[in-house]
CSV table of C-alpha atoms in Angstrom, one decimal:
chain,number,residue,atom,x,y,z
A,27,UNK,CA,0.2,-32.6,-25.4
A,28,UNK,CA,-2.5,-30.3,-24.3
A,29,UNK,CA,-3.9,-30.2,-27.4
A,30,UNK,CA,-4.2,-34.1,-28.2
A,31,UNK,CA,-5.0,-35.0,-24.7
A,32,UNK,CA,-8.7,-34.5,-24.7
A,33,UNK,CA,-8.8,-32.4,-21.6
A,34,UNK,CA,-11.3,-29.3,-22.6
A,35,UNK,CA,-12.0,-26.2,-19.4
A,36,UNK,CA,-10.3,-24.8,-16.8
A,37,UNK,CA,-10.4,-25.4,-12.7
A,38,UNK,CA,-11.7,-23.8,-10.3
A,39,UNK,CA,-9.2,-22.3,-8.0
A,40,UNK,CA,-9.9,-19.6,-4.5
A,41,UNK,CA,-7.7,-18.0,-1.8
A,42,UNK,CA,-8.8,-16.0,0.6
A,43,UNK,CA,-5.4,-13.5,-0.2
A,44,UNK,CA,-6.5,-10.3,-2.4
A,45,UNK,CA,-4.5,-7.4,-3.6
A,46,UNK,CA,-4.3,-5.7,-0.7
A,47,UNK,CA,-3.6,-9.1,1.6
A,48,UNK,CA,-0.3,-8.3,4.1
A,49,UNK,CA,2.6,-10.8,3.4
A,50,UNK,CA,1.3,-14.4,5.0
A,51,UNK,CA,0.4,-17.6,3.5
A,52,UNK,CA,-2.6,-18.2,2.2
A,53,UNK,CA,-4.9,-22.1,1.5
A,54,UNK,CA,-5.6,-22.1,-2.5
A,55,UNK,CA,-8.3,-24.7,-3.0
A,56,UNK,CA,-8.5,-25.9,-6.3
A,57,UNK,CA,-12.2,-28.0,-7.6
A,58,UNK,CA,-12.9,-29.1,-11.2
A,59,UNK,CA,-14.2,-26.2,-12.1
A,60,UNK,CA,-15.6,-27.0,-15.9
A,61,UNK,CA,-12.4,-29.5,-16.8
A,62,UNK,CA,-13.8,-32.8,-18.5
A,63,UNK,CA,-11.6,-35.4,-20.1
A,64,UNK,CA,-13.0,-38.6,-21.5
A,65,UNK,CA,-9.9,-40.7,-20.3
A,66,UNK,CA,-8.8,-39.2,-17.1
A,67,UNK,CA,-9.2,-38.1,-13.4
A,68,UNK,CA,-8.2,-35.0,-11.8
A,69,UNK,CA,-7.5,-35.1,-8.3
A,70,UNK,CA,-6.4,-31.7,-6.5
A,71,UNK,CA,-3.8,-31.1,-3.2
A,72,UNK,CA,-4.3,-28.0,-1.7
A,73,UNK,CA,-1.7,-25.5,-2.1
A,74,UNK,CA,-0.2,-22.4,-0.7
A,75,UNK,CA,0.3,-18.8,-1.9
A,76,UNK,CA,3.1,-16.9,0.0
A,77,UNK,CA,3.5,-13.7,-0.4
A,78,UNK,CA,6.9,-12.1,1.0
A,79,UNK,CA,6.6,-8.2,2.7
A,80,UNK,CA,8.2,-5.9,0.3
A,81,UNK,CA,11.8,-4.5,0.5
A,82,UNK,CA,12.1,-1.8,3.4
A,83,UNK,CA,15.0,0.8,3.4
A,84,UNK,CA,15.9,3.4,5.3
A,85,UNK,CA,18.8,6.6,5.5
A,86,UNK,CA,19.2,6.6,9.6
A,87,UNK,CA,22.4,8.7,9.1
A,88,UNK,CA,24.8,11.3,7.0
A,89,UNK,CA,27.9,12.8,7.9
A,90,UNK,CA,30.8,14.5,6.7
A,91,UNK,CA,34.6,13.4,7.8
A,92,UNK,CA,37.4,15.7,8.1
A,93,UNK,CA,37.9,14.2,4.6
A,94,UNK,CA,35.0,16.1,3.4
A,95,UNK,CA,33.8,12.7,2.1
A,96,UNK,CA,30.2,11.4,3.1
A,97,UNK,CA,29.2,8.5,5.3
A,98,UNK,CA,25.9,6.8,4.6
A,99,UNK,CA,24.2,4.6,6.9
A,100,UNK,CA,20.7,2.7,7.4
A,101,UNK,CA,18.7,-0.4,7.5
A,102,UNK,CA,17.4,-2.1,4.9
A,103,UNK,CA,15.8,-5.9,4.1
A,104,UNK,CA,18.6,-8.1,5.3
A,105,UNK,CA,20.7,-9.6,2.7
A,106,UNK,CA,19.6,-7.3,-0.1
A,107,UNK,CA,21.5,-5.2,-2.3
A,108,UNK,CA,21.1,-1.1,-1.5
A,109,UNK,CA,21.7,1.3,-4.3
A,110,UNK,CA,23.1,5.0,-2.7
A,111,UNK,CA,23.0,7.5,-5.3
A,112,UNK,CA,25.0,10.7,-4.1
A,113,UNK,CA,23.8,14.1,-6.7
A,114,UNK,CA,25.6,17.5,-5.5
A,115,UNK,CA,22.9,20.6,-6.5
A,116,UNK,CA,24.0,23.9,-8.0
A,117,UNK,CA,22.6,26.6,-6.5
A,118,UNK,CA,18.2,26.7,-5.8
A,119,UNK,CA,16.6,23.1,-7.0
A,120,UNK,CA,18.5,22.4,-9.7
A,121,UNK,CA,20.2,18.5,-9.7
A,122,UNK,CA,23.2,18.1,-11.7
A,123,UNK,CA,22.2,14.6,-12.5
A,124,UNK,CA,25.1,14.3,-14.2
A,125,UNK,CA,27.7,14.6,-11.5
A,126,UNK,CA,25.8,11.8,-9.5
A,127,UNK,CA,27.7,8.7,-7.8
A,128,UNK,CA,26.8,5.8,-7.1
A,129,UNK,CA,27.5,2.6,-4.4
A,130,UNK,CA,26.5,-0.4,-3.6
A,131,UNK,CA,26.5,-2.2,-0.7
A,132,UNK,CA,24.6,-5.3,0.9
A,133,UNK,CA,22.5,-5.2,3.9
A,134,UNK,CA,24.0,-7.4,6.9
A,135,UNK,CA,21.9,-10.3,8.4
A,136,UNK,CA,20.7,-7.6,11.3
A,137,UNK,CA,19.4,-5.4,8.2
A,138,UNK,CA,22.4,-2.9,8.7
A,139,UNK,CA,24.3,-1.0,5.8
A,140,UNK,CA,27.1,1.6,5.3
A,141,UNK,CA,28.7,3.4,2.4
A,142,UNK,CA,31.9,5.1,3.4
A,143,UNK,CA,32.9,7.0,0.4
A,144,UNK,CA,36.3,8.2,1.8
A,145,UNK,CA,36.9,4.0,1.5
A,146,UNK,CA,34.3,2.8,-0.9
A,147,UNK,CA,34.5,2.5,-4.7
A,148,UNK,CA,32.1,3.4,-6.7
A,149,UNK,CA,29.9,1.6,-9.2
A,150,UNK,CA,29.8,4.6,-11.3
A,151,UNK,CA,31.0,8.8,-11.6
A,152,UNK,CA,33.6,9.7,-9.0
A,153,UNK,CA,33.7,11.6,-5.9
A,154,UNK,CA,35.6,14.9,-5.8
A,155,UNK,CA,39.2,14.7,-5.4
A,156,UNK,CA,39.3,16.0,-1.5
A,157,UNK,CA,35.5,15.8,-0.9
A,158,UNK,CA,32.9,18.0,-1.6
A,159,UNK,CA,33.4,21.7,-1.4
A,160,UNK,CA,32.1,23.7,1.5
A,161,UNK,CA,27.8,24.6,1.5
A,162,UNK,CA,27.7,21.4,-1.1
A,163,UNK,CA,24.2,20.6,-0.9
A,164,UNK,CA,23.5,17.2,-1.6
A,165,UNK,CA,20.6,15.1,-2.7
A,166,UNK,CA,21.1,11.1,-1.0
A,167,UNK,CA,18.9,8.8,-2.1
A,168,UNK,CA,18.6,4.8,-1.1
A,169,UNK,CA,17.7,2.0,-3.2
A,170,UNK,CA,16.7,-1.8,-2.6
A,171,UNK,CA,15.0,-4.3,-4.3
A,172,UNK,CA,12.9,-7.1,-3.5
A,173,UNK,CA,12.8,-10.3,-4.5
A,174,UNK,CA,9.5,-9.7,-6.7
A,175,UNK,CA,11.0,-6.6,-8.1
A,176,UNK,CA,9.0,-4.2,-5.7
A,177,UNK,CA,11.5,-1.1,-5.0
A,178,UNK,CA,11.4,0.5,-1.8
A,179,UNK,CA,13.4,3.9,-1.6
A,180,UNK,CA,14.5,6.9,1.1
A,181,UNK,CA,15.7,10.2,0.1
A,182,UNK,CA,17.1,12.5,2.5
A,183,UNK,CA,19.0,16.6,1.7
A,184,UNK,CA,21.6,17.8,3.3
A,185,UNK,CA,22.3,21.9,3.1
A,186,UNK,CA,25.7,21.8,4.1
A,187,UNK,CA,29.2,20.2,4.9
A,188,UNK,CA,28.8,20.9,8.3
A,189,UNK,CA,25.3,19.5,9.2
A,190,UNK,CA,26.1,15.9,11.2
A,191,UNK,CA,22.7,14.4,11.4
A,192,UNK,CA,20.1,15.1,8.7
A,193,UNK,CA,16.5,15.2,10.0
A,194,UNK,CA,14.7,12.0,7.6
A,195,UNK,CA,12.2,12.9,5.4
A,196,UNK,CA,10.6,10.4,2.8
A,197,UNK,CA,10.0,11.6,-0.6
C-alpha cells in the first residue's frame, strides 16, 4: 500500500487548460515534483485532459393542433436526453406548478427533437382531456444534460392557443 510503500510527496503536474479554457484537448505534463522513494523510480507519459463543450438546447418551435394539444420542437446535443416541462398560468404571473407535465424525448444524431403531446406519453401529470382551453397561457421550458452534469436550458411563453410560432427568448 501507500502507506507501507515508502513513497513520501506529491508530483508536479501542468496544463495549459484553465477554468475558462473552450472544450479541446489539452498536454498535462507531469515531473517529480517533491516525490522520493528509497526503492523506486518514477517515470511519467504525458497525458491528455479533454474537456467536452457543454449540453446546448434550444425551443425553435410551438404550435397548437386542431387538437388543442401542443407540439414542441428544437435542437439539442445529439443523442441526449431533453426534458419539456409544459406549466399552464392562471391569470397575471402566477405558475400553477402543480398542473405541470412533463416529456422526454432523445435528440436524433442531427441534434433534432419533438414532443407531440396529442401522441406522446407523459413522464409525469397529464394533459387536459381535449387540450388546453382557449387564451391558455403557457410556460415551455427545455431541459438537457451533459455528460458532466452541466444543464443547459430554454424557456419560451406562449399567450395564447392561437399563436403558431413563439418569438424565442432565453430566460
Amino acid at each position: 500500500t501507500l502507506a507501507t510503500s515508502g513513497v513520501t510527496g506529491t508530483p508536479s503536474c501542468t496544463t495549459s487548460a484553465t477554468a475558462s479554457s473552450p472544450a479541446g484537448s489539452y498536454p498535462i505534463t507531469c515531473t517529480v515534483g517533491s516525490l522520493a522513494a528509497t526503492n523506486y523510480q518514477f517515470v511519467f507519459v504525458a497525458g491528455t485532459l479533454t474537456i467536452t463543450p457543454p449540453p446546448t438546447v434550444a425551443i425553435s418551435r410551438t404550435t397548437f393542433g386542431a387538437t388543442r394539444m401542443l407540439l414542441v420542437q428544437g435542437t439539442a446535443t445529439a443523442g441526449r436526453q431533453v426534458t419539456v416541462t409544459i406549466t399552464p398560468r392562471t391569470s397575471g404571473a402566477t405558475v400553477q406548478a402543480v398542473n405541470s407535465v412533463v416529456y422526454t424525448t432523445t435528440a436524433t444524431n442531427s441534434g433534432m427533437w419533438v414532443v407531440d403531446t396529442a401522441t406522446a406519453t407523459p413522464t409525469s401529470g397529464r394533459m387536459p382531456a381535449g387540450g388546453y382551453p382557449a387564451n391558455t397561457m403557457l410556460d415551455v421550458m427545455a431541459t438537457v444534460q451533459g455528460a458532466s452534469g452541466s444543464i443547459a436550458t430554454e424557456a419560451t411563453t406562449t399567450a395564447t392557443l392561437r399563436t403558431v410560432f413563439i418569438p424565442l427568448t432565453t430566460k
